[in-house]
PDB file of C-alpha atoms in Angstrom:
ATOM      1  CA  MET H 839       8.297  18.006   5.144  1.00 95.00           C
ATOM      2  CA  GLN H 840       7.997  18.554   8.904  1.00 97.00           C
ATOM      3  CA  ARG H 841       6.331  16.007  11.136  1.00 98.00           C
ATOM      4  CA  GLU H 842       5.514  16.583  14.808  1.00 98.00           C
ATOM      5  CA  THR H 843       3.613  14.689  17.475  1.00 98.00           C
ATOM      6  CA  LEU H 844       0.893  16.836  19.115  1.00 98.00           C
ATOM      7  CA  THR H 845      -0.313  15.607  22.597  1.00 98.00           C
ATOM      8  CA  TYR H 846      -3.543  16.655  24.210  1.00 98.00           C
ATOM      9  CA  ARG H 847      -6.492  15.242  26.151  1.00 98.00           C
ATOM     10  CA  ALA H 848      -9.808  14.489  24.758  1.00 98.00           C
ATOM     11  CA  ASP H 849     -12.761  12.411  26.173  1.00 97.00           C
ATOM     12  CA  GLY H 850     -10.546  11.470  29.108  1.00 97.00           C
ATOM     13  CA  LEU H 851      -7.749  10.050  26.909  1.00 97.00           C
ATOM     14  CA  ALA H 852      -4.229  11.026  26.275  1.00 98.00           C
ATOM     15  CA  MET H 853      -4.075  11.669  22.532  1.00 98.00           C
ATOM     16  CA  LYS H 854      -1.022  11.657  20.265  1.00 98.00           C
ATOM     17  CA  SER H 855      -1.748  12.956  16.792  1.00 98.00           C
ATOM     18  CA  GLU H 856       0.709  13.631  14.000  1.00 98.00           C
ATOM     19  CA  LEU H 857       1.100  17.007  12.380  1.00 98.00           C
ATOM     20  CA  PHE H 858       2.513  17.358   8.823  1.00 98.00           C
ATOM     21  CA  TYR H 859       3.387  20.637   7.058  1.00 98.00           C
ATOM     22  CA  VAL H 860       5.882  22.155   4.689  1.00 97.00           C
ATOM     23  CA  PRO H 861       7.494  25.108   6.414  1.00 95.00           C
ATOM     24  CA  ALA H 862       6.436  28.400   4.767  1.00 94.00           C
ATOM     25  CA  GLU H 863       5.603  32.000   5.541  1.00 91.00           C
ATOM     26  CA  GLY H 864       2.203  32.912   6.734  1.00 93.00           C
ATOM     27  CA  ARG H 865      -0.843  31.005   8.095  1.00 96.00           C
ATOM     28  CA  ARG H 866      -2.479  28.318   6.075  1.00 96.00           C
ATOM     29  CA  THR H 867      -5.488  26.181   5.944  1.00 98.00           C
ATOM     30  CA  GLY H 868      -5.514  23.459   8.504  1.00 98.00           C
ATOM     31  CA  VAL H 869      -7.021  20.039   7.797  1.00 98.00           C
ATOM     32  CA  LEU H 870      -8.053  17.454  10.404  1.00 99.00           C
ATOM     33  CA  VAL H 871      -7.794  13.886   9.112  1.00 98.00           C
ATOM     34  CA  PHE H 872      -9.725  11.356  11.034  1.00 98.00           C
ATOM     35  CA  PRO H 873      -8.851   7.642  10.628  1.00 98.00           C
ATOM     36  CA  GLU H 874     -10.829   4.449  10.099  1.00 97.00           C
ATOM     37  CA  ALA H 875     -11.736   2.330  13.065  1.00 95.00           C
ATOM     38  CA  TYR H 876      -8.193   0.934  13.157  1.00 95.00           C
ATOM     39  CA  GLY H 877      -6.811   4.231  14.552  1.00 97.00           C
ATOM     40  CA  LEU H 878      -3.679   6.173  13.573  1.00 97.00           C
ATOM     41  CA  ASN H 879      -2.363   3.751  11.002  1.00 97.00           C
ATOM     42  CA  THR H 880      -0.411   4.145   7.771  1.00 97.00           C
ATOM     43  CA  HIS H 881      -3.509   4.902   5.709  1.00 97.00           C
ATOM     44  CA  VAL H 882      -4.347   8.162   7.586  1.00 98.00           C
ATOM     45  CA  LEU H 883      -0.749   9.148   8.038  1.00 98.00           C
ATOM     46  CA  THR H 884      -0.196   8.885   4.269  1.00 98.00           C
ATOM     47  CA  LYS H 885      -3.317  10.986   3.613  1.00 98.00           C
ATOM     48  CA  ALA H 886      -2.220  13.671   5.973  1.00 98.00           C
ATOM     49  CA  GLU H 887       1.254  13.769   4.418  1.00 98.00           C
ATOM     50  CA  GLN H 888      -0.231  13.988   0.918  1.00 98.00           C
ATOM     51  CA  LEU H 889      -2.342  16.981   2.118  1.00 98.00           C
ATOM     52  CA  ALA H 890       0.676  18.648   3.553  1.00 98.00           C
ATOM     53  CA  SER H 891       2.534  18.289   0.262  1.00 98.00           C
ATOM     54  CA  MET H 892      -0.362  20.165  -1.245  1.00 97.00           C
ATOM     55  CA  GLY H 893       0.256  23.218   1.075  1.00 97.00           C
ATOM     56  CA  TYR H 894      -2.131  22.398   3.943  1.00 98.00           C
ATOM     57  CA  VAL H 895      -1.203  21.959   7.564  1.00 98.00           C
ATOM     58  CA  ALA H 896      -2.641  18.434   8.231  1.00 98.00           C
ATOM     59  CA  LEU H 897      -3.199  16.637  11.429  1.00 98.00           C
ATOM     60  CA  ALA H 898      -3.596  12.861  11.374  1.00 98.00           C
ATOM     61  CA  CYS H 899      -5.796  12.435  14.473  1.00 98.00           C
ATOM     62  CA  ASP H 900      -5.551   9.840  17.168  1.00 98.00           C
ATOM     63  CA  LEU H 901      -8.680   7.920  17.630  1.00 98.00           C
ATOM     64  CA  HIS H 902      -8.164   5.410  20.527  1.00 97.00           C
ATOM     65  CA  GLY H 903      -5.640   7.328  22.695  1.00 97.00           C
ATOM     66  CA  GLU H 904      -1.876   6.935  22.901  1.00 97.00           C
ATOM     67  CA  ALA H 905      -1.787   6.608  19.104  1.00 97.00           C
ATOM     68  CA  ARG H 906      -2.985   3.020  19.321  1.00 96.00           C
ATOM     69  CA  VAL H 907      -3.557   1.026  16.189  1.00 97.00           C
ATOM     70  CA  ILE H 908      -5.892  -1.916  16.373  1.00 95.00           C
ATOM     71  CA  GLU H 909      -5.083  -4.325  13.466  1.00 90.00           C
ATOM     72  CA  ASP H 910      -8.119  -6.504  13.724  1.00 89.00           C
ATOM     73  CA  LEU H 911     -11.150  -5.061  12.134  1.00 85.00           C
ATOM     74  CA  GLY H 912     -13.704  -6.747  14.419  1.00 88.00           C
ATOM     75  CA  THR H 913     -11.777  -5.667  17.560  1.00 93.00           C
ATOM     76  CA  ALA H 914     -11.458  -2.150  16.191  1.00 91.00           C
ATOM     77  CA  VAL H 915     -15.182  -1.854  15.404  1.00 90.00           C
ATOM     78  CA  GLY H 916     -16.053  -3.220  18.878  1.00 93.00           C
ATOM     79  CA  MET H 917     -14.091  -0.325  20.453  1.00 94.00           C
ATOM     80  CA  LEU H 918     -16.291   2.240  18.742  1.00 95.00           C
ATOM     81  CA  GLY H 919     -19.501   1.058  20.545  1.00 95.00           C
ATOM     82  CA  PRO H 920     -19.406   3.827  23.197  1.00 95.00           C
ATOM     83  CA  LEU H 921     -18.774   6.377  20.489  1.00 96.00           C
ATOM     84  CA  TYR H 922     -21.679   5.306  18.367  1.00 94.00           C
ATOM     85  CA  ALA H 923     -23.930   5.200  21.406  1.00 94.00           C
ATOM     86  CA  ASP H 924     -22.963   8.660  22.674  1.00 95.00           C
ATOM     87  CA  PRO H 925     -22.107  11.316  19.950  1.00 95.00           C
ATOM     88  CA  SER H 926     -20.886  13.693  22.621  1.00 96.00           C
ATOM     89  CA  LYS H 927     -17.898  11.294  23.134  1.00 97.00           C
ATOM     90  CA  THR H 928     -17.142  11.365  19.401  1.00 97.00           C
ATOM     91  CA  ARG H 929     -17.444  15.153  19.310  1.00 97.00           C
ATOM     92  CA  ALA H 930     -15.151  15.522  22.270  1.00 98.00           C
ATOM     93  CA  ARG H 931     -12.368  13.495  20.583  1.00 98.00           C
ATOM     94  CA  ALA H 932     -12.839  15.455  17.362  1.00 98.00           C
ATOM     95  CA  SER H 933     -12.938  18.876  19.041  1.00 98.00           C
ATOM     96  CA  GLY H 934      -9.867  18.010  21.090  1.00 98.00           C
ATOM     97  CA  ALA H 935      -7.959  17.413  17.804  1.00 98.00           C
ATOM     98  CA  MET H 936      -9.336  20.635  16.445  1.00 98.00           C
ATOM     99  CA  GLY H 937      -8.085  22.548  19.429  1.00 98.00           C
ATOM    100  CA  ALA H 938      -4.616  21.052  19.004  1.00 98.00           C
ATOM    101  CA  LEU H 939      -4.534  22.007  15.465  1.00 98.00           C
ATOM    102  CA  LEU H 940      -5.752  25.584  16.053  1.00 98.00           C
ATOM    103  CA  SER H 941      -3.018  26.056  18.622  1.00 97.00           C
ATOM    104  CA  ARG H 942      -0.440  25.995  15.944  1.00 98.00           C
ATOM    105  CA  VAL H 943       0.863  29.332  14.605  1.00 97.00           C
ATOM    106  CA  GLU H 944       0.952  27.838  11.034  1.00 97.00           C
ATOM    107  CA  VAL H 945      -2.803  27.545  10.978  1.00 98.00           C
ATOM    108  CA  ASP H 946      -5.369  30.132   9.859  1.00 98.00           C
ATOM    109  CA  SER H 947      -8.247  29.661  12.317  1.00 96.00           C
ATOM    110  CA  ALA H 948     -10.645  31.026   9.705  1.00 97.00           C
ATOM    111  CA  ARG H 949      -9.738  28.248   7.296  1.00 98.00           C
ATOM    112  CA  VAL H 950     -10.146  24.804   8.817  1.00 98.00           C
ATOM    113  CA  ALA H 951     -11.471  21.628   7.198  1.00 98.00           C
ATOM    114  CA  ALA H 952     -12.166  18.156   8.436  1.00 98.00           C
ATOM    115  CA  ILE H 953     -11.988  14.937   6.526  1.00 98.00           C
ATOM    116  CA  GLY H 954     -12.365  11.371   7.579  1.00 98.00           C
ATOM    117  CA  TYR H 955     -12.425   7.750   6.604  1.00 98.00           C
ATOM    118  CA  CYS H 956     -15.129   5.273   7.775  1.00 97.00           C
ATOM    119  CA  PHE H 957     -15.675   6.180  11.406  1.00 97.00           C
ATOM    120  CA  GLY H 958     -13.363   9.075  10.842  1.00 98.00           C
ATOM    121  CA  GLY H 959     -15.914  10.460   8.369  1.00 98.00           C
ATOM    122  CA  THR H 960     -18.561  10.066  11.085  1.00 97.00           C
ATOM    123  CA  MET H 961     -16.250  12.077  13.436  1.00 98.00           C
ATOM    124  CA  SER H 962     -15.999  14.854  10.860  1.00 98.00           C
ATOM    125  CA  LEU H 963     -19.820  14.942  10.432  1.00 97.00           C
ATOM    126  CA  GLU H 964     -20.330  15.022  14.209  1.00 96.00           C
ATOM    127  CA  LEU H 965     -17.853  17.872  14.523  1.00 97.00           C
ATOM    128  CA  ALA H 966     -19.892  19.768  11.971  1.00 96.00           C
ATOM    129  CA  ARG H 967     -23.141  18.916  13.762  1.00 95.00           C
ATOM    130  CA  SER H 968     -21.626  20.310  16.883  1.00 94.00           C
ATOM    131  CA  GLY H 969     -21.467  23.703  15.364  1.00 94.00           C
ATOM    132  CA  ALA H 970     -17.687  23.813  15.045  1.00 96.00           C
ATOM    133  CA  ASP H 971     -16.342  26.662  12.859  1.00 96.00           C
ATOM    134  CA  ILE H 972     -15.065  24.466  10.000  1.00 97.00           C
ATOM    135  CA  LYS H 973     -15.499  25.467   6.360  1.00 98.00           C
ATOM    136  CA  ALA H 974     -15.515  22.052   4.639  1.00 98.00           C
ATOM    137  CA  VAL H 975     -16.236  18.490   5.827  1.00 98.00           C
ATOM    138  CA  VAL H 976     -15.569  15.380   3.687  1.00 98.00           C
ATOM    139  CA  GLY H 977     -16.382  11.777   4.681  1.00 98.00           C
ATOM    140  CA  PHE H 978     -14.967   8.961   2.694  1.00 98.00           C
ATOM    141  CA  HIS H 979     -17.012   5.713   2.969  1.00 98.00           C
ATOM    142  CA  SER H 980     -18.374   7.404   6.038  1.00 97.00           C
ATOM    143  CA  GLY H 981     -21.089   6.323   8.433  1.00 95.00           C
ATOM    144  CA  LEU H 982     -23.850   8.897   8.064  1.00 97.00           C
ATOM    145  CA  ALA H 983     -26.116   8.179  11.043  1.00 93.00           C
ATOM    146  CA  THR H 984     -26.239  10.020  14.326  1.00 93.00           C
ATOM    147  CA  LYS H 985     -28.005   9.508  17.653  1.00 90.00           C
ATOM    148  CA  ALA H 986     -27.842  13.236  18.338  1.00 85.00           C
ATOM    149  CA  PRO H 987     -30.930  15.388  18.163  1.00 75.00           C
ATOM    150  CA  LYS H 988     -31.927  16.016  14.553  1.00 70.00           C
ATOM    151  CA  THR H 989     -31.930  19.799  15.163  1.00 59.00           C
ATOM    152  CA  ASP H 990     -28.176  19.685  15.694  1.00 66.00           C
ATOM    153  CA  ALA H 991     -27.670  19.779  11.960  1.00 67.00           C
ATOM    154  CA  ARG H 992     -29.092  23.264  11.869  1.00 76.00           C
ATOM    155  CA  VAL H 993     -25.917  24.593  13.313  1.00 91.00           C
ATOM    156  CA  ILE H 994     -23.666  23.233  10.606  1.00 94.00           C
ATOM    157  CA  LYS H 995     -21.463  25.996   9.192  1.00 94.00           C
ATOM    158  CA  GLY H 996     -19.355  24.255   6.619  1.00 95.00           C
ATOM    159  CA  ARG H 997     -19.965  22.647   3.257  1.00 98.00           C
ATOM    160  CA  ILE H 998     -20.519  18.825   3.435  1.00 98.00           C
ATOM    161  CA  LEU H 999     -19.336  16.237   1.034  1.00 98.00           C
ATOM    162  CA  VAL H1000     -19.776  12.487   1.523  1.00 98.00           C
ATOM    163  CA  CYS H1001     -18.271   9.898  -0.882  1.00 98.00           C
ATOM    164  CA  ILE H1002     -19.880   6.498  -0.561  1.00 98.00           C
ATOM    165  CA  GLY H1003     -19.613   3.158  -2.392  1.00 98.00           C
ATOM    166  CA  ALA H1004     -23.043   2.348  -3.926  1.00 98.00           C
ATOM    167  CA  ASP H1005     -22.640  -1.232  -2.792  1.00 98.00           C
ATOM    168  CA  ASP H1006     -21.241  -0.540   0.709  1.00 97.00           C
ATOM    169  CA  PRO H1007     -22.982  -3.121   2.901  1.00 96.00           C
ATOM    170  CA  PHE H1008     -22.400  -1.031   5.968  1.00 95.00           C
ATOM    171  CA  ILE H1009     -24.228   2.125   4.647  1.00 96.00           C
ATOM    172  CA  SER H1010     -27.671   1.224   3.538  1.00 96.00           C
ATOM    173  CA  PRO H1011     -29.786   3.234   1.097  1.00 96.00           C
ATOM    174  CA  GLU H1012     -32.064   3.905   4.052  1.00 97.00           C
ATOM    175  CA  GLU H1013     -29.182   5.447   5.919  1.00 96.00           C
ATOM    176  CA  ARG H1014     -28.378   7.521   3.033  1.00 97.00           C
ATOM    177  CA  ALA H1015     -31.972   8.715   2.627  1.00 97.00           C
ATOM    178  CA  THR H1016     -32.116   9.665   6.300  1.00 95.00           C
ATOM    179  CA  PHE H1017     -28.927  11.638   5.919  1.00 96.00           C
ATOM    180  CA  GLU H1018     -30.281  13.429   2.907  1.00 96.00           C
ATOM    181  CA  LYS H1019     -33.429  14.431   4.803  1.00 94.00           C
ATOM    182  CA  GLU H1020     -31.323  15.645   7.723  1.00 93.00           C
ATOM    183  CA  MET H1021     -29.220  17.867   5.444  1.00 94.00           C
ATOM    184  CA  ARG H1022     -32.282  19.171   3.650  1.00 93.00           C
ATOM    185  CA  ASP H1023     -34.096  19.929   6.843  1.00 89.00           C
ATOM    186  CA  ALA H1024     -31.005  21.794   8.127  1.00 89.00           C
ATOM    187  CA  GLY H1025     -30.617  23.837   4.908  1.00 91.00           C
ATOM    188  CA  ALA H1026     -26.982  22.615   4.772  1.00 94.00           C
ATOM    189  CA  ASP H1027     -24.802  22.977   1.721  1.00 96.00           C
ATOM    190  CA  TRP H1028     -24.186  19.282   0.996  1.00 97.00           C
ATOM    191  CA  GLN H1029     -23.303  16.743  -1.596  1.00 98.00           C
ATOM    192  CA  LEU H1030     -23.492  12.965  -1.664  1.00 98.00           C
ATOM    193  CA  HIS H1031     -21.382  11.139  -4.275  1.00 98.00           C
ATOM    194  CA  LEU H1032     -21.981   7.531  -5.011  1.00 98.00           C
ATOM    195  CA  TYR H1033     -19.502   5.201  -6.784  1.00 98.00           C
ATOM    196  CA  GLY H1034     -20.921   2.221  -8.668  1.00 98.00           C
ATOM    197  CA  ASN H1035     -19.493  -1.263  -8.107  1.00 97.00           C
ATOM    198  CA  THR H1036     -17.726   0.005  -4.969  1.00 98.00           C
ATOM    199  CA  VAL H1037     -17.919  -1.137  -1.414  1.00 98.00           C
ATOM    200  CA  HIS H1038     -16.406  -0.027   1.843  1.00 96.00           C
ATOM    201  CA  SER H1039     -12.883   1.281   2.447  1.00 96.00           C
ATOM    202  CA  PHE H1040     -12.395   2.068  -1.213  1.00 98.00           C
ATOM    203  CA  THR H1041      -9.580   4.558  -0.350  1.00 98.00           C
ATOM    204  CA  ASN H1042      -7.437   2.138   1.654  1.00 96.00           C
ATOM    205  CA  GLN H1043      -4.869   0.200  -0.460  1.00 95.00           C
ATOM    206  CA  THR H1044      -4.475  -2.368   2.403  1.00 93.00           C
ATOM    207  CA  ALA H1045      -8.255  -3.017   2.708  1.00 92.00           C
ATOM    208  CA  SER H1046      -7.701  -6.678   1.515  1.00 89.00           C
ATOM    209  CA  ARG H1047      -6.124  -7.434   4.914  1.00 88.00           C
ATOM    210  CA  ALA H1048      -9.664  -7.629   6.298  1.00 86.00           C
ATOM    211  CA  ASN H1049     -10.301 -10.735   4.128  1.00 89.00           C
ATOM    212  CA  ARG H1050     -13.794  -9.569   3.272  1.00 90.00           C
ATOM    213  CA  PRO H1051     -13.542  -8.584  -0.421  1.00 88.00           C
ATOM    214  CA  ASN H1052     -17.342  -8.353  -0.868  1.00 92.00           C
ATOM    215  CA  ALA H1053     -17.551  -5.747   1.903  1.00 94.00           C
ATOM    216  CA  VAL H1054     -14.184  -4.103   2.230  1.00 94.00           C
ATOM    217  CA  ARG H1055     -12.134  -3.522  -0.782  1.00 96.00           C
ATOM    218  CA  TYR H1056      -9.762  -0.918  -2.377  1.00 97.00           C
ATOM    219  CA  ASP H1057     -10.922   0.809  -5.615  1.00 98.00           C
ATOM    220  CA  ALA H1058      -8.405   2.936  -7.348  1.00 98.00           C
ATOM    221  CA  LYS H1059     -10.934   4.730  -9.526  1.00 98.00           C
ATOM    222  CA  ALA H1060     -13.247   5.669  -6.632  1.00 98.00           C
ATOM    223  CA  ASP H1061     -10.215   6.690  -4.581  1.00 98.00           C
ATOM    224  CA  GLN H1062      -9.039   9.119  -7.205  1.00 98.00           C
ATOM    225  CA  ARG H1063     -12.485  10.449  -8.039  1.00 98.00           C
ATOM    226  CA  SER H1064     -13.361  11.097  -4.361  1.00 98.00           C
ATOM    227  CA  TRP H1065      -9.941  12.819  -3.728  1.00 98.00           C
ATOM    228  CA  GLN H1066     -10.553  15.074  -6.748  1.00 98.00           C
ATOM    229  CA  SER H1067     -14.032  15.842  -5.357  1.00 98.00           C
ATOM    230  CA  MET H1068     -12.436  16.762  -2.005  1.00 98.00           C
ATOM    231  CA  GLN H1069     -10.035  19.173  -3.878  1.00 98.00           C
ATOM    232  CA  ASN H1070     -12.909  20.815  -5.719  1.00 98.00           C
ATOM    233  CA  LEU H1071     -14.740  21.462  -2.442  1.00 98.00           C
ATOM    234  CA  PHE H1072     -11.565  22.802  -0.790  1.00 98.00           C
ATOM    235  CA  ALA H1073     -11.141  25.231  -3.783  1.00 97.00           C
ATOM    236  CA  GLU H1074     -14.732  26.582  -3.264  1.00 96.00           C
ATOM    237  CA  ALA H1075     -14.756  26.607   0.582  1.00 97.00           C
ATOM    238  CA  LEU H1076     -11.128  27.466   1.591  1.00 95.00           C
ATOM    239  CA  ALA H1077      -9.953  30.030  -1.005  1.00 83.00           C
TER     240      ALA H1077
END
């Protein structure tokens, strides 16, 4: 397994993302892996390494610049305020990461996917809404709302999958319904998977550190099911 730090600038920040791949002949699918609000922590690094072991070239993407990790959930969420308010900033950070990934000779530019967790899922969706040439987008416990013009979704090129805990207090049924309407109006190829008895951060085995079990909690079954759903989508979209 190879691991390299990729440095680039995005949204005025010096970004340091981590690239994982197994050396092999030929160009392969590249996958952007956007993190939760905490930033470039062990959770997202582990997911990127797991994708690399499956044959992908995976980039665990910096969120806050300089590879910063914000351990406190409240502080981390507070830092996202400007990004929620202005989707162009979110898209700039996402597209910067995509440019860094596409610069690699190992990556087939015609086969790129983006996945993300929590706000990272929002980043993946905003990248798709920007018209980026990505074939598959997956959001895990992902925020679905956007302040960008609704017509932006019409430029979506890739297939969309979002995996949400049915009891996630941060993603209301109303937000899900608005997202569904957005995708329908856009004529997008989309899926929304709901997991019963499941709240936020169900893919993160360290979610208990937030000390909010009724809102933020790991769920092994939902983690496994959503990962399998991602693989199914990749098999369809990235063959």
